[in-house]
Amino acid sequence: METLNIIIQSSLIIVFTLAAITKRTSEVVKSSVRISSPGNRAQERGLKSRSAWSLHRLSVLVELSLLLLLLGHSRAVAGVVGMTYFSPPLFYTYESDARLASIGEIWLVSSHRQWTNSTPTAGGTPTPTPTVDPTSPTPTPTATPTPTPTPIPTATRTPTPTPTGSSTISETNCPQPAICSTISCPTSSDWVNPLAYGAKGDGTTDDSSALQTASNVGDVCFPAGYTFLVNSSLSISSNNKHWQAASGGTPAIIKNTDSTHCNGMGCGTVVINGVSGTSIIGLDFEGSNTTPPQWNNYPQGYNDAIGGLGTGLANTLIAGNTFNAWFGQAEVEFYANSCNSDFGNVIEYNTFKNCGLYGSVLDNFQNVSIHDNTSTDCSGGQENDNSSGCAGGNVWNHETLNVINGHGYRASMCTVLTGGAAAGANYSGNLVENSSVSGSGSCLWESVVGGTSSDQATYTNDTCSNGCQVN
């Protein structure tokens, strides 16, 4: 193919050259005919001179054409007086820089530059175009790397700080307090640390709002070693809500210094509003009563540490907590306006101390299990408001009641453990068993005030000692 191209190109150059010679010869002949008198001799001499110069230029063109053919230049553009430029299409094409050569009136331009009317620089030496092997592989373009997209930040939950003196709290881990080796504590995948929601835990800043926010978000894991001041009522109003003290040090404290914020029966610092599945485990609830405790009728008399309210209250677990020095009717009270006969409510392994009246008390409730609690200067049992209040299925088992100073209400009655004694209600379905009452001013109260023996609860295997009286 290369040989054929050379032959064709040579033929084209010869044809163009012969055409130029023929055209120039014709012009000379015509000019000679026009010379018809001796007065035109000077013109004849000039014509001969120009013809000779033209023939010399044609000779140069032939030589250059052959040179270009041998060099294989990619494009030739020739200009001669009376001859237009040409660009044979069969010449090889190479990827080379533009080059310019000037010999007489002939301009040569490489494949990347077209004919121009600019005057070339005289005396320049043309730079030969490098020969490129047509069979060489075409270089593979280098791919432009695709930029790595900037990741879009994902909204994340507020990070939980690691509390001092306790293991790390995470959504799936609230280090369990010691009581959980005795009872089955609930698990959660939604634990939150109240410190992450603005609680200070310094015992002087009111953390009521922060604790309420944390409880609304998830299950609250209270870091060890912190004291959370709460001088307002906190509400638990959704099912399966868990509050738990984390292990690793002194149990977290819920502290109240203003017992007057409650103004109704069942009001408390923590109020469980007729929902199911609540648990409060391992915390220390500290009120503002004294030692020995006082009884300040109202409004202090309404402020319970925990109030469980309503007919929908079910499957509630209050376990392993310490309650001390609360003014209210009770430190834990389950109260309903109409009979609550739901099952699964449990009060167990708690410590009650220095009560205004009761450690734990039921009012208009059935089917509650109260067992393995220890009370000092606190009464315990059921006390309905009127004779129509319901009871039955409530069991007190392995309860321990000790009297040192007596509860705050001791002026009018002894510190008691009872399966039901007030308002002439029927408590016959309740059971008190395997329990111990001791101390001067203590009572195991079996009879029902305003009722008959048929209204009494059942008492089995209980002990009353060290000044205890059975009524």
XYZ file of C-alpha atoms in Angstrom:
471
model
C 0.000 0.000 0.000
C 2.865 2.384 0.795
C 4.486 1.772 -2.646
C 1.177 2.392 -4.417
C 0.743 5.712 -2.577
C 4.223 6.838 -3.608
C 3.531 5.978 -7.266
C 0.244 7.858 -7.265
C 1.804 10.862 -5.570
C 4.690 10.930 -8.068
C 2.265 10.822 -10.944
C 0.246 13.705 -9.542
C 3.371 15.821 -9.039
C 4.537 15.174 -12.633
C 1.070 15.984 -14.023
C 0.882 19.258 -12.068
C 4.446 20.146 -13.121
C 3.790 19.445 -16.841
C 0.589 21.459 -16.650
C 2.515 24.370 -15.209
C 5.215 24.082 -17.949
C 2.569 23.947 -20.684
C 0.796 26.995 -19.269
C 4.031 28.968 -19.023
C 5.150 27.914 -22.546
C 1.810 29.028 -23.978
C 2.192 32.409 -22.306
C 5.688 32.788 -23.812
C 4.410 31.932 -27.294
C 1.547 34.400 -27.003
C 3.895 37.071 -25.824
C 6.227 36.371 -28.770
C 3.425 36.826 -31.255
C 2.646 40.242 -29.755
C 6.236 41.424 -30.517
C 6.000 42.674 -34.118
C 8.287 45.696 -34.340
C 11.841 46.693 -33.557
C 10.493 49.099 -30.930
C 9.523 46.162 -28.830
C 13.023 44.679 -28.511
C 13.351 45.724 -24.922
C 10.083 44.035 -24.211
C 11.385 40.891 -25.929
C 14.530 40.877 -23.808
C 12.445 41.264 -20.625
C 10.128 38.482 -21.722
C 13.046 36.162 -22.349
C 14.468 36.999 -18.974
C 11.124 36.324 -17.214
C 10.643 33.081 -19.161
C 14.069 31.888 -18.129
C 13.253 32.739 -14.469
C 9.923 30.951 -14.728
C 11.576 27.845 -16.154
C 14.142 28.004 -13.344
C 11.326 28.189 -10.795
C 9.592 25.199 -12.384
C 12.826 23.277 -12.148
C 13.038 24.122 -8.457
C 9.408 23.018 -8.014
C 10.179 19.631 -9.561
C 13.203 19.185 -7.305
C 11.260 20.193 -4.215
C 8.380 17.931 -5.137
C 10.729 15.007 -5.404
C 12.305 16.013 -2.071
C 8.914 16.162 -0.415
C 8.027 12.818 -1.875
C 11.162 11.279 -0.430
C 10.646 12.900 2.964
C 7.018 11.797 3.074
C 5.829 15.184 4.351
C 2.185 15.188 5.329
C 0.965 18.078 3.217
C 2.493 20.287 0.455
C 1.249 23.633 -0.587
C 3.006 25.123 -3.602
C 2.571 28.565 -5.089
C 4.073 29.759 -8.336
C 3.193 32.840 -10.355
C 0.149 31.811 -12.371
C -0.318 28.496 -10.458
C -2.704 27.984 -7.525
C -1.869 26.025 -4.349
C -2.570 22.302 -4.211
C -2.751 19.706 -1.466
C -2.638 16.117 -2.776
C -5.020 14.074 -0.620
C -3.033 10.846 -0.792
C -0.022 12.114 1.142
C 0.596 10.485 4.514
C -0.799 12.228 7.564
C 1.310 12.342 10.733
C 0.751 13.857 14.130
C 3.565 16.381 14.097
C 4.109 19.970 15.086
C 3.585 22.593 12.365
C 6.662 23.366 10.382
C 7.300 26.065 7.780
C 9.923 26.025 4.989
C 10.669 28.877 2.599
C 12.566 28.510 -0.635
C 11.890 31.321 -3.113
C 8.108 31.688 -3.335
C 7.287 28.116 -2.228
C 5.823 27.695 1.288
C 5.525 24.266 2.899
C 3.081 23.741 5.768
C 2.675 20.572 7.870
C -0.605 18.748 8.536
C -1.629 20.901 11.535
C -1.410 24.341 9.888
C -3.274 25.752 6.845
C -1.917 28.134 4.194
C -1.434 31.635 5.535
C -0.840 35.001 3.836
C 1.628 36.028 6.550
C 5.133 36.746 5.297
C 7.439 33.933 6.434
C 10.607 34.686 8.325
C 13.519 34.752 5.904
C 16.546 32.618 6.394
C 14.868 30.100 8.718
C 15.991 26.497 8.448
C 13.044 24.127 8.182
C 12.821 21.532 10.936
C 12.036 18.082 9.535
C 8.850 16.485 10.812
C 9.633 13.318 12.820
C 8.686 10.150 11.029
C 6.073 8.130 12.924
C 5.542 4.475 12.259
C 1.865 4.145 11.179
C 1.769 0.641 12.593
C 2.561 1.870 16.129
C -0.324 1.277 18.535
C -2.428 4.256 19.453
C -1.691 5.284 23.053
C -4.467 4.384 25.488
C -5.886 7.546 27.081
C -5.349 7.771 30.818
C -8.697 7.588 32.569
C -9.535 10.557 34.743
C -10.077 9.210 38.275
C -13.620 9.535 39.541
C -13.610 11.700 42.672
C -14.735 9.961 45.817
C -18.115 11.437 46.815
C -18.203 13.277 50.103
C -20.264 11.179 52.528
C -23.516 12.754 53.711
C -23.499 13.047 57.492
C -26.081 10.810 59.130
C -28.025 12.171 61.925
C -27.078 10.414 65.055
C -28.458 10.053 68.509
C -27.029 12.299 71.258
C -23.863 10.534 72.473
C -24.052 9.077 75.945
C -21.223 10.228 78.226
C -19.380 7.656 80.289
C -20.264 8.394 83.907
C -17.618 8.492 86.605
C -17.512 5.352 88.689
C -19.648 3.139 86.459
C -19.356 1.052 83.348
C -20.196 2.458 79.957
C -23.881 3.061 79.333
C -25.093 2.427 75.798
C -28.390 1.899 74.050
C -28.156 -1.845 74.614
C -26.345 -1.843 77.947
C -27.254 -0.536 81.369
C -24.855 -2.257 83.789
C -27.193 -4.091 86.106
C -27.263 -3.403 89.846
C -26.742 -6.186 92.354
C -30.475 -6.817 92.770
C -30.566 -8.203 89.237
C -28.699 -11.288 90.461
C -31.741 -12.016 92.622
C -34.588 -10.996 90.339
C -35.073 -10.961 86.601
C -34.397 -7.390 85.483
C -35.780 -6.253 82.150
C -33.504 -5.661 79.195
C -33.753 -2.864 76.677
C -32.254 -1.723 73.376
C -33.175 1.876 74.141
C -31.248 2.902 77.249
C -30.422 6.595 77.648
C -28.156 8.391 80.089
C -29.876 11.452 81.613
C -26.549 13.322 81.572
C -26.850 13.363 77.769
C -30.119 15.281 78.046
C -28.991 18.104 80.287
C -29.130 16.559 83.769
C -26.292 17.706 86.025
C -26.570 15.160 88.799
C -24.877 17.567 91.219
C -27.649 17.515 93.866
C -28.232 21.272 93.660
C -29.455 21.848 90.080
C -33.097 20.869 89.567
C -32.902 18.068 86.996
C -36.670 17.546 86.721
C -36.937 18.756 83.137
C -33.866 16.860 81.920
C -35.021 13.602 83.510
C -38.476 13.982 81.989
C -36.927 14.526 78.549
C -34.684 11.483 78.922
C -37.629 9.350 80.040
C -39.691 10.497 77.076
C -36.869 9.455 74.719
C -36.062 6.000 76.093
C -35.431 3.861 79.135
C -33.380 5.729 81.715
C -30.116 4.263 82.991
C -28.953 6.358 85.952
C -25.151 6.472 86.290
C -23.716 5.579 89.669
C -22.433 8.319 91.946
C -24.808 11.094 90.830
C -27.554 12.866 92.787
C -30.464 14.124 90.700
C -32.539 16.863 92.356
C -36.225 16.568 91.459
C -38.605 19.175 92.900
C -41.434 18.565 90.419
C -43.502 15.538 89.493
C -42.091 13.284 86.794
C -44.572 11.327 84.719
C -44.328 7.851 83.210
C -47.185 7.663 80.750
C -46.192 5.013 78.207
C -46.051 1.243 78.457
C -42.875 -0.713 79.123
C -40.827 2.168 80.463
C -37.781 1.226 82.544
C -35.738 3.211 85.051
C -32.661 1.492 86.384
C -29.585 2.350 88.434
C -26.304 1.415 86.781
C -23.812 -0.576 88.794
C -20.256 0.498 89.479
C -20.479 2.624 92.604
C -22.960 4.302 94.917
C -26.450 3.949 93.413
C -27.818 7.089 91.779
C -29.981 9.234 94.052
C -33.334 10.856 93.240
C -33.522 13.701 95.736
C -36.485 15.889 96.720
C -36.168 19.017 98.877
C -39.662 20.490 98.261
C -42.403 18.201 99.518
C -45.165 20.782 98.900
C -45.284 20.477 95.097
C -48.003 17.773 95.290
C -51.602 18.645 96.198
C -53.686 15.526 95.745
C -54.018 11.880 96.665
C -51.617 9.667 94.796
C -49.402 12.597 93.866
C -45.714 11.793 93.883
C -42.302 12.820 92.691
C -42.565 9.969 90.175
C -46.082 9.205 88.950
C -46.917 6.102 86.881
C -50.116 6.961 85.064
C -52.154 3.811 84.545
C -49.754 2.099 82.133
C -48.355 -1.413 81.897
C -44.845 -2.791 82.120
C -43.084 -0.071 84.143
C -40.003 -0.982 86.152
C -38.018 1.127 88.620
C -34.984 -0.745 89.917
C -31.998 -0.121 92.182
C -32.363 3.630 92.833
C -32.065 5.615 96.072
C -35.022 7.980 96.688
C -34.232 10.620 99.309
C -36.970 12.925 100.653
C -36.851 15.901 102.983
C -38.339 14.412 106.129
C -36.339 14.120 109.316
C -35.101 11.432 111.666
C -37.235 10.626 113.572
C -39.814 11.253 110.848
C -42.602 13.781 111.125
C -46.203 13.752 110.042
C -47.185 17.058 108.432
C -50.736 16.500 107.354
C -51.147 18.406 104.063
C -49.829 19.447 101.628
C -46.741 17.424 102.603
C -48.948 14.424 103.181
C -49.539 14.024 99.448
C -45.929 13.779 98.295
C -45.142 10.117 97.686
C -41.807 9.082 96.230
C -43.626 6.871 93.684
C -47.331 6.959 92.954
C -48.864 4.250 90.776
C -52.272 5.410 89.634
C -55.337 4.136 87.875
C -57.163 1.034 86.785
C -54.764 0.432 83.882
C -51.709 0.002 86.092
C -50.378 -3.530 85.464
C -47.129 -5.506 85.423
C -45.363 -2.809 87.418
C -42.070 -3.746 89.080
C -40.675 -1.671 91.959
C -37.582 -3.565 93.096
C -34.277 -3.143 94.899
C -34.732 0.543 95.708
C -34.066 2.483 98.899
C -36.646 5.055 100.094
C -35.837 7.400 102.966
C -37.502 10.356 104.736
C -40.595 11.112 102.670
C -43.433 13.131 104.132
C -46.245 11.634 102.113
C -48.971 9.126 102.726
C -46.476 6.514 101.590
C -43.104 6.176 99.935
C -44.722 3.885 97.337
C -48.495 4.003 96.869
C -50.728 2.192 94.366
C -53.993 4.129 94.259
C -57.143 3.879 92.116
C -60.527 5.621 92.301
C -62.234 2.421 91.190
C -61.083 -1.130 91.682
C -57.869 -2.140 89.950
C -57.946 -5.891 89.497
C -55.040 -6.111 87.041
C -52.256 -8.620 87.570
C -48.484 -8.457 87.613
C -47.874 -5.523 89.961
C -44.912 -6.310 92.242
C -43.159 -4.444 95.094
C -40.090 -6.431 96.198
C -36.660 -6.234 97.847
C -36.970 -2.548 98.716
C -35.834 -0.734 101.856
C -38.211 1.832 103.428
C -37.041 4.215 106.173
C -38.329 7.211 108.166
C -41.816 7.448 106.710
C -44.553 9.973 107.318
C -46.876 6.946 107.483
C -46.448 3.981 105.109
C -43.494 2.511 103.344
C -45.770 0.873 100.772
C -49.567 0.923 100.711
C -52.398 -0.241 98.450
C -55.712 1.585 98.031
C -58.468 -0.065 95.966
C -56.093 -2.610 94.393
C -56.152 -6.365 93.978
C -53.621 -9.050 92.999
C -50.449 -7.251 94.044
C -47.362 -9.144 95.304
C -45.429 -7.408 98.107
C -42.507 -9.430 99.402
C -39.014 -9.338 100.872
C -39.125 -5.657 101.751
C -37.522 -4.205 104.896
C -39.145 -1.267 106.694
C -37.785 0.839 109.543
C -40.208 3.298 111.168
C -42.646 2.752 108.321
C -45.995 0.958 108.241
C -47.061 -1.332 105.412
C -50.293 -2.892 104.120
C -53.641 -1.986 102.512
C -55.861 0.904 103.498
C -58.987 1.570 101.440
C -60.739 4.928 101.700
C -64.223 3.453 102.220
C -66.070 0.179 102.726
C -66.783 -0.262 99.005
C -63.089 -0.289 98.127
C -61.872 -3.566 96.641
C -59.206 -5.929 97.956
C -58.287 -9.559 97.502
C -55.417 -11.457 95.957
C -52.880 -9.166 97.591
C -50.031 -11.072 99.299
C -47.386 -9.835 101.775
C -44.688 -12.449 102.152
C -41.370 -12.329 104.023
C -41.860 -8.736 105.035
C -39.676 -7.318 107.838
C -40.861 -4.330 109.880
C -38.725 -2.773 112.631
C -39.651 0.131 114.856
C -37.072 2.416 116.441
C -38.801 5.801 116.608
C -42.045 4.938 114.885
C -43.493 6.561 111.787
C -44.525 10.206 111.701
C -48.165 9.384 112.358
C -47.360 7.368 115.511
C -49.254 9.748 117.850
C -52.571 8.221 116.848
C -51.629 4.641 115.983
C -48.808 2.167 116.175
C -46.503 1.331 113.305
C -48.237 -1.570 111.653
C -48.064 -4.354 109.156
C -51.601 -5.192 108.059
C -53.478 -7.032 105.346
C -56.213 -4.398 105.671
C -57.688 -2.598 108.682
C -59.475 0.613 107.652
C -62.933 1.864 106.680
C -64.824 -1.370 107.242
C -63.826 -2.770 103.813
C -63.651 -6.467 103.050
C -60.000 -7.600 103.066
C -60.706 -11.305 103.424
C -59.018 -12.197 100.148
C -55.645 -10.841 101.248
C -52.787 -12.842 102.807
C -49.931 -11.890 105.157
C -47.437 -14.701 105.707
C -43.919 -15.485 106.868
C -43.423 -11.907 108.002
C -41.808 -10.330 111.065
C -42.785 -7.278 113.111
C -40.686 -6.062 116.043
C -40.017 -3.087 118.292
C -41.817 -1.005 120.843
C -44.825 0.695 119.318
C -45.102 -1.862 116.520
C -48.276 -3.819 115.699
C -49.404 -6.722 113.589
C -52.860 -5.375 112.877
C -55.367 -8.073 111.953
C -58.788 -6.660 112.854
C -60.794 -4.368 110.591
C -61.904 -1.064 112.036
C -65.648 -0.801 111.471
C -65.766 -4.338 110.088
C -66.229 -7.917 111.294
C -63.943 -10.875 111.596
C -65.174 -12.063 108.214
C -63.609 -8.989 106.648
C -60.150 -9.806 107.977
C -57.214 -10.892 105.883
C -55.495 -14.219 106.548
C -52.311 -14.199 108.635
C -50.015 -17.229 108.523
C -46.666 -17.962 110.144
C -45.980 -14.380 111.144
C -43.984 -13.240 114.199
C -44.610 -10.252 116.489
C -41.811 -9.606 119.013
C -39.831 -7.107 121.088
C -42.813 -5.022 122.135
C -44.900 -5.836 119.073
C -48.680 -6.134 119.669
C -51.278 -8.077 117.725
C -54.488 -6.153 117.244
